[in-house]
Coordinates of C-alpha atoms in Angstrom, one line a residue:
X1076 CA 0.0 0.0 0.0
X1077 CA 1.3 3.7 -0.5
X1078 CA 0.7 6.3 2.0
X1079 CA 0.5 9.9 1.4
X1080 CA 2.1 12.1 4.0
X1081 CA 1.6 15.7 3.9
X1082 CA 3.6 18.5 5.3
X1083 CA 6.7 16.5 5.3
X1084 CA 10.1 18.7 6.3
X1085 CA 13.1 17.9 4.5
X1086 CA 14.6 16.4 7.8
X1087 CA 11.5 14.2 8.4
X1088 CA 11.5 12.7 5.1
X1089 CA 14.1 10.1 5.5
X1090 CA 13.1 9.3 8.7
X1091 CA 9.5 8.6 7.3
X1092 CA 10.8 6.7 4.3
X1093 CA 13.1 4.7 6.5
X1094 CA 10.3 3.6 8.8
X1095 CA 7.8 2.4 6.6
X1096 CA 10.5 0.6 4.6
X1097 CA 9.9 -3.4 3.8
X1098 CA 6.0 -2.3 4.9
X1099 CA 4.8 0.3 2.8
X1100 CA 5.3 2.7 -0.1
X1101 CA 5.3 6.6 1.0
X1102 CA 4.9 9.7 -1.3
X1103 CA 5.9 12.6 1.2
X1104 CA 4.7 15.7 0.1
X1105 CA 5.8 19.0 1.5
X1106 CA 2.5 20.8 1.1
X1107 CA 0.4 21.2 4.2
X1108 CA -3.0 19.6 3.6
X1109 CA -6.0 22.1 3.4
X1110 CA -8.9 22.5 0.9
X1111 CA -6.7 23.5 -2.0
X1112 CA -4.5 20.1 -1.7
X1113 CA -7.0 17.8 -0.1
X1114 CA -8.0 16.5 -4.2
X1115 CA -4.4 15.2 -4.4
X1116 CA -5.2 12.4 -1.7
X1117 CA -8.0 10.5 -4.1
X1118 CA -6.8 6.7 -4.6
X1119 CA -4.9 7.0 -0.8
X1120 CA -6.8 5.0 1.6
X1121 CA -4.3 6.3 4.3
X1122 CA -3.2 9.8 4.6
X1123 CA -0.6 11.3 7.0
X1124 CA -0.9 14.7 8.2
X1125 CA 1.5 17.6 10.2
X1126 CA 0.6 19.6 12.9
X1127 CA -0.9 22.4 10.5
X1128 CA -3.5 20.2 8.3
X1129 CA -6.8 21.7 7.7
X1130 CA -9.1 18.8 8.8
X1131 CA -12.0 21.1 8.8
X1132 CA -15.0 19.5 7.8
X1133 CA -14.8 20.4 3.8
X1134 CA -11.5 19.0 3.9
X1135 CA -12.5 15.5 5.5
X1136 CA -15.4 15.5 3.2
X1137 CA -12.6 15.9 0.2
X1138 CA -10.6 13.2 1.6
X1139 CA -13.7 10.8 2.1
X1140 CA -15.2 11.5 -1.4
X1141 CA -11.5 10.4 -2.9
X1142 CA -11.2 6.7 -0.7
X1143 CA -9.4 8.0 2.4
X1144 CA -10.6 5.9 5.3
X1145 CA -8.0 6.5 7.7
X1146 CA -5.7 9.9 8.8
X1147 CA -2.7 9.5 11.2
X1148 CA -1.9 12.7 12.5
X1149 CA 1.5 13.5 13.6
X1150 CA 1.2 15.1 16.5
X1151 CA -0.5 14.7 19.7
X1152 CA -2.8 18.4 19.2
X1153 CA -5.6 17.6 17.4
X1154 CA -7.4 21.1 17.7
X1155 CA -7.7 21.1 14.2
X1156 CA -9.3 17.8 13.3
X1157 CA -13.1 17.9 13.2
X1158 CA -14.0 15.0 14.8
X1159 CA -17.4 14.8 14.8
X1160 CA -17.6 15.1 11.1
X1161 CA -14.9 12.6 11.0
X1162 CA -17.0 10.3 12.9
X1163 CA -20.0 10.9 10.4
X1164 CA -17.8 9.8 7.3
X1165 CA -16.4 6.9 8.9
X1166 CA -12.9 7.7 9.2
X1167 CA -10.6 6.6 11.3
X1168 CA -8.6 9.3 13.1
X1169 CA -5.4 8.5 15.1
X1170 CA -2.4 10.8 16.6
X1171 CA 0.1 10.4 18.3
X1172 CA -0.2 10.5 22.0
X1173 CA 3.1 11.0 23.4
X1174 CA 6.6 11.5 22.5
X1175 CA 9.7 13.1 24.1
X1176 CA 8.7 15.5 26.6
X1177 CA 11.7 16.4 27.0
X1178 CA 12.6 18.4 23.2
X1179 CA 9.8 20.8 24.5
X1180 CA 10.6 21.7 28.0
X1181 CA 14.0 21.9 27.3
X1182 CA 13.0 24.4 24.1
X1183 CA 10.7 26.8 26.5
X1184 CA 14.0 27.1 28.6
X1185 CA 15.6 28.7 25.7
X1186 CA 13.2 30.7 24.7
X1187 CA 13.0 31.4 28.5
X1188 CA 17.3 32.1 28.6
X1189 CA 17.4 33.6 25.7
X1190 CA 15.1 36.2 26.4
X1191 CA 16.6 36.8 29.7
X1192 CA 19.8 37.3 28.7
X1193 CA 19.2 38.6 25.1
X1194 CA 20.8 35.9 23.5
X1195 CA 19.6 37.2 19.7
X1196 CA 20.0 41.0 20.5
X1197 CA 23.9 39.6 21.9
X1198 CA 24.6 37.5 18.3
X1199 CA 23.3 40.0 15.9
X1200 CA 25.5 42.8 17.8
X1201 CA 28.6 40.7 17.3
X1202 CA 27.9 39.6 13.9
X1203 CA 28.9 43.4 13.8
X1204 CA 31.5 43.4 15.8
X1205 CA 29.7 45.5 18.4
X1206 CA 30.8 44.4 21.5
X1207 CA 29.1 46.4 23.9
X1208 CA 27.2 45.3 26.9
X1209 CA 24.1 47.8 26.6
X1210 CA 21.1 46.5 27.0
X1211 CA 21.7 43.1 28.0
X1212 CA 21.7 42.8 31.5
X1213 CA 19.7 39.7 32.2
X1214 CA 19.0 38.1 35.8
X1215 CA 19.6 35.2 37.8
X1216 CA 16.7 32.4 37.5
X1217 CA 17.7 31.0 40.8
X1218 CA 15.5 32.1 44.4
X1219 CA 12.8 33.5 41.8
X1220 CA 9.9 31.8 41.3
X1221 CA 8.5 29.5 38.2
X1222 CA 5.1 29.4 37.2
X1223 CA 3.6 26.5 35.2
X1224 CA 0.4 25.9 33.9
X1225 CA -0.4 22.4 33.0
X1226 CA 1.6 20.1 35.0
X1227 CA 1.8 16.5 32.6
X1228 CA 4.4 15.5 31.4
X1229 CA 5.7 18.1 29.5
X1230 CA 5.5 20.8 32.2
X1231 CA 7.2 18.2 34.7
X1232 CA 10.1 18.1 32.5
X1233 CA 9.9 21.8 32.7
X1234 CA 9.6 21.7 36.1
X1235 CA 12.6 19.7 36.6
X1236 CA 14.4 21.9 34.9
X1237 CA 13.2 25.2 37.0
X1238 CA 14.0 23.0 40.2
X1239 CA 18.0 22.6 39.1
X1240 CA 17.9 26.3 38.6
X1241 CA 17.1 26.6 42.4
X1242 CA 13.4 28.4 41.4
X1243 CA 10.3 28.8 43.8
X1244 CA 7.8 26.3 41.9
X1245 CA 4.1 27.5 41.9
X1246 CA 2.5 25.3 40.0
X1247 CA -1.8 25.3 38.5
X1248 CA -3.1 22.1 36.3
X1249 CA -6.9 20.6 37.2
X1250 CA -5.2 17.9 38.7
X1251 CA -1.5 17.9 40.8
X1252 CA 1.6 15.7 39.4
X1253 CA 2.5 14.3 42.5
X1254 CA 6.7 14.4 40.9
X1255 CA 6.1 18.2 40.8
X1256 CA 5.1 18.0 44.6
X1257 CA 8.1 15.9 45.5
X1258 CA 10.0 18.5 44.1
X1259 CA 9.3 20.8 45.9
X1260 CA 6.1 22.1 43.8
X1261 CA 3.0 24.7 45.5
X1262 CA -0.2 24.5 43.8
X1263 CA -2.4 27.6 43.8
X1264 CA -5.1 29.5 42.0
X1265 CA -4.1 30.5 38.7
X1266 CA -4.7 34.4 39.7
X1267 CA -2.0 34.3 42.2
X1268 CA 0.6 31.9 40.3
X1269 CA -0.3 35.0 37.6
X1270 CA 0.6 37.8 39.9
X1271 CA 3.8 36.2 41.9
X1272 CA 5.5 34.1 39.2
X1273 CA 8.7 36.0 37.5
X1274 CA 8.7 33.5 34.5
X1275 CA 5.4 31.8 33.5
X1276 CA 5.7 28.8 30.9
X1277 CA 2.1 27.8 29.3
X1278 CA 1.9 23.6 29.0
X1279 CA -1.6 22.8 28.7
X1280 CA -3.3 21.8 25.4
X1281 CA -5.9 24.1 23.4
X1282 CA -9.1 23.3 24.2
X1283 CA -12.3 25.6 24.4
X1284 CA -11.7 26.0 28.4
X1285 CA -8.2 27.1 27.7
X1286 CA -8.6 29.4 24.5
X1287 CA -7.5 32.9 25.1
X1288 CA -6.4 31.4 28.9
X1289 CA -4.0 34.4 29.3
X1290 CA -6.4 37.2 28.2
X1291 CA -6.1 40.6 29.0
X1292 CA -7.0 40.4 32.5
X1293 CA -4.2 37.4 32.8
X1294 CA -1.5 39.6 31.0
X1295 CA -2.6 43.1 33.3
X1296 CA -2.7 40.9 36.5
X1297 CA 1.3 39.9 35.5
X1298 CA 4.4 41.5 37.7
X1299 CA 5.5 44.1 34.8
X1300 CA 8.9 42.4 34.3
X1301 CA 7.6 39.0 34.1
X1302 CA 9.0 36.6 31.1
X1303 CA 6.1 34.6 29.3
X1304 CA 6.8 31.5 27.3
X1305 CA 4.6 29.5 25.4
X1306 CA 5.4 26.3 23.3
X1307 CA 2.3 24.7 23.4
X1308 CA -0.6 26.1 21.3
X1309 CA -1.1 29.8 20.2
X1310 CA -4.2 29.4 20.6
X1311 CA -3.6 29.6 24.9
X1312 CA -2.5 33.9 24.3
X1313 CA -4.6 36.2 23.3
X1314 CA -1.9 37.9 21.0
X1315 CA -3.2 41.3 20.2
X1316 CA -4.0 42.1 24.3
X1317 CA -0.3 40.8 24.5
X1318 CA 0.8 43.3 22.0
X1319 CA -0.6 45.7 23.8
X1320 CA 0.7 44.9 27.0
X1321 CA 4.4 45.1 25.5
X1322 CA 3.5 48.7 23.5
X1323 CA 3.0 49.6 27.2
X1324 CA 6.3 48.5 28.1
X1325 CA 5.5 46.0 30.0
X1326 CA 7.5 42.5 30.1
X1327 CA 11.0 41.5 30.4
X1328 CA 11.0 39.4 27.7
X1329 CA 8.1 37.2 25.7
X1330 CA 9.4 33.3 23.8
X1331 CA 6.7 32.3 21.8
X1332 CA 7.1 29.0 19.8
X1333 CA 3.2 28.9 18.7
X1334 CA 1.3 31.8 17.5
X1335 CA -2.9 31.6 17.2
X1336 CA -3.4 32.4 13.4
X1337 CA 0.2 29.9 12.4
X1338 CA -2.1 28.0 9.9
X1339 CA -0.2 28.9 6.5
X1340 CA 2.4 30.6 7.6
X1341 CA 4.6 28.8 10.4
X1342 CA 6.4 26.0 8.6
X1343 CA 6.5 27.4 5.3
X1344 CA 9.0 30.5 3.4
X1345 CA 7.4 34.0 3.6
X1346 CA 10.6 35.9 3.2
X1347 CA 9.9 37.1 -0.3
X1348 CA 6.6 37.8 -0.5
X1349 CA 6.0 39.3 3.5
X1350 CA 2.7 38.7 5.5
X1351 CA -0.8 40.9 6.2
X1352 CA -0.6 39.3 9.8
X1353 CA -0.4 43.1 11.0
X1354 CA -0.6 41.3 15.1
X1355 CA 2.3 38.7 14.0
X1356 CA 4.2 41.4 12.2
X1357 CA 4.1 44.0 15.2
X1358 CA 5.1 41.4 17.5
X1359 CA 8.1 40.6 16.2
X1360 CA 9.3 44.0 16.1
X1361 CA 9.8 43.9 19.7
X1362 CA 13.2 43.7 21.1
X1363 CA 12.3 41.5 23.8
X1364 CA 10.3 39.4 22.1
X1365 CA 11.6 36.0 20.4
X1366 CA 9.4 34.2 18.0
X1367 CA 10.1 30.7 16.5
X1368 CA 7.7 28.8 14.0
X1369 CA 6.8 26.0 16.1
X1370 CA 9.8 23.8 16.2
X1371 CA 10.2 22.6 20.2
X1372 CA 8.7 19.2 19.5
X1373 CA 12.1 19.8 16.3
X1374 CA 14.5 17.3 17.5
X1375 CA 15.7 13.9 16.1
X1376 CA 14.3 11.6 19.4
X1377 CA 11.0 13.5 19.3
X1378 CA 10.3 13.0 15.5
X1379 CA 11.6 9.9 15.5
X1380 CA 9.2 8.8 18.5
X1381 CA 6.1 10.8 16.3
X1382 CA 7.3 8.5 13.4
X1383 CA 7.0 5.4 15.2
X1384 CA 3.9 5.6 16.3
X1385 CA 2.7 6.5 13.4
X1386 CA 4.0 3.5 12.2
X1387 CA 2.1 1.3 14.9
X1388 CA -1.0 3.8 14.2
X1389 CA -1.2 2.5 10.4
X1390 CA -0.3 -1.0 11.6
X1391 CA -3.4 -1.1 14.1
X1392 CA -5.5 0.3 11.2
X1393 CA -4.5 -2.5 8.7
X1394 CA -4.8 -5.1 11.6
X1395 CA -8.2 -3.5 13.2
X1396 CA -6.8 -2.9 16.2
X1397 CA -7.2 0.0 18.7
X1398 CA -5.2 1.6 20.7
X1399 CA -4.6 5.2 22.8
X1400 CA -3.8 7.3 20.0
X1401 CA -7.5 6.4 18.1
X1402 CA -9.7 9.2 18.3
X1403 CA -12.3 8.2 16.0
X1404 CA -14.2 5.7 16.4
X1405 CA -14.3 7.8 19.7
X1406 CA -13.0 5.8 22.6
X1407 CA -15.9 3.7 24.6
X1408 CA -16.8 5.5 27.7
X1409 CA -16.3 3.6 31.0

């Protein structure tokens, strides 16, 4: 059988290629699948999709109307996977429920550093040979204090991480991590963990209860020199009160490896042509503001982890088994 696999990186693709090999045939494309490239899937019963797919419900409908029975998403989000319309046309819908933790918490550190201690302001000066210290006076991370929202597994890598700096660890999830409390971790209301925490690091996934979870009363409720990292989903900040929070002057620094309206633009080359994201384009005029597009989940373990699973997600497809990483049929309730 081939398998089409959309939004392939150039990095991915011989991992991809490699994993299905003896099994099955892949054509990796490195178009992102939305309602332009959904025809290209007729004649694929199994499609592979990124992070970025459009699986709205015109999409799925495409992909249903061409033979596609089953999608494995790479990724654990699925945020943008209509699942009930899924569910309507029969497919089968799988992710990927875990991989390294660690390639993300590690990432928010240094986007959490970097801002500190104006890593990209620092290179760029000495790219010029400007070795002046202006400007870049950073702080120590240890006796402040750490706030994380979402405790799994992710955030208690992150946490781990905070607790060898020697950090304070507030800590606000719906349910405690009992390795966060061993270390040392307080959990509180979210308003206070807002208002005390000198670097606040977003780890929960997107979900209606969580859209726009740091609003602008979140943001005005902050200390004025907090730092604010997010590498989950963009979806979590509510970018334009943000923006106006750092017009303000607010903020020692902001990392942001997601960013709300990402969908054709993160992953892919904009350099010639520019953007008419007038929020995304403000923000990253800020000096104290570093954007990346998305890449913490970027390193060789966590892809190769995605890729497996994948694997085993086609695998239990062919073989009609389930597992933890089907979401449609929906999991039986117990």
């Amino acid at each position: 059988m081939e398998i089409l696999a959309f939004g392939v990186q150039s990095d991915e693709k011989p991992l991809i290629e490699n994993a299905f090999a003896g099994q099955h045939d892949v054509r990796c494309l490195d178009v992102f699948l939305n309602r332009d490239t959904a025809p290209i899937a007729a004649g694929y019963e199994i499609v592979s999709t990124s992070v970025n797919a459009d699986l709205s419900g015109k999409v799925l409908q495409t992909l249903a109307a061409g033979g596609t029975q089953m999608i494995a998403q790479r990724s654990t989000g699925f945020n943008n996977i209509d699942l009930d319309v899924a569910e309507r046309l029969a497919l089968r819908v799988a992710r990927v429920s875990y991989y390294s933790p660690y390639s993300v918490a590690e990432f928010a550190w240094t986007l959490a550093m970097a801002v500190n201690r104006r890593i990209i302001r620092a290179a760029s000066r000495t790219r010029d040979f400007d070795f002046r210290l202006d400007g870049l006076l950073g702080r120590d991370m240890r006796g402040r204090t750490v706030g994380v929202i979402g405790t799994g597994k992710i955030g208690e890598a992150f946490t781990r991480i905070a607790h060898g700096f020697g950090m304070n660890l507030l800590g606000w999830d719906i349910a405690e991590n009992a390795a966060c409390l061993e270390l040392g971790m307080k959990y509180v209301e979210k308003d206070q963990l807002l208002a005390e925490a000198d670097l606040i690091s977003l780890h929960v996934p997107l979900l209606p209860s969580t859209h726009h979870i740091i609003g602008e009363e979140a943001l005005a409720s902050m200390k004025d020199d907090v730092i604010l990292v997010n590498s989950s989903r963009g979806g979590l900040i509510d970018t334009r009160a943000l923006v106006a929070e750092l017009r303000a002057g607010r903020f020692t620094g902001v990392g942001l490896d997601v960013y709300e309206a990402e969908a054709g633009l993160f992953f892919l080359d904009k350099s010639l042509e520019g953007i008419d994201d007038d929020t995304l384009a403000r923000l990253v005029t800020f000096p104290n503001v570093v954007v990346t597009s998305h890449q913490a989940y970027y390193t060789r373990d966590a892809v190769g982890q995605i890729i497996e699973a994948t694997v085993r997600n086609v695998a239990d497809y062919l073989a009609g088994r389930r597992s933890e990483n089907v979401l449609v049929p929906a999991p039986p309730s117990n």
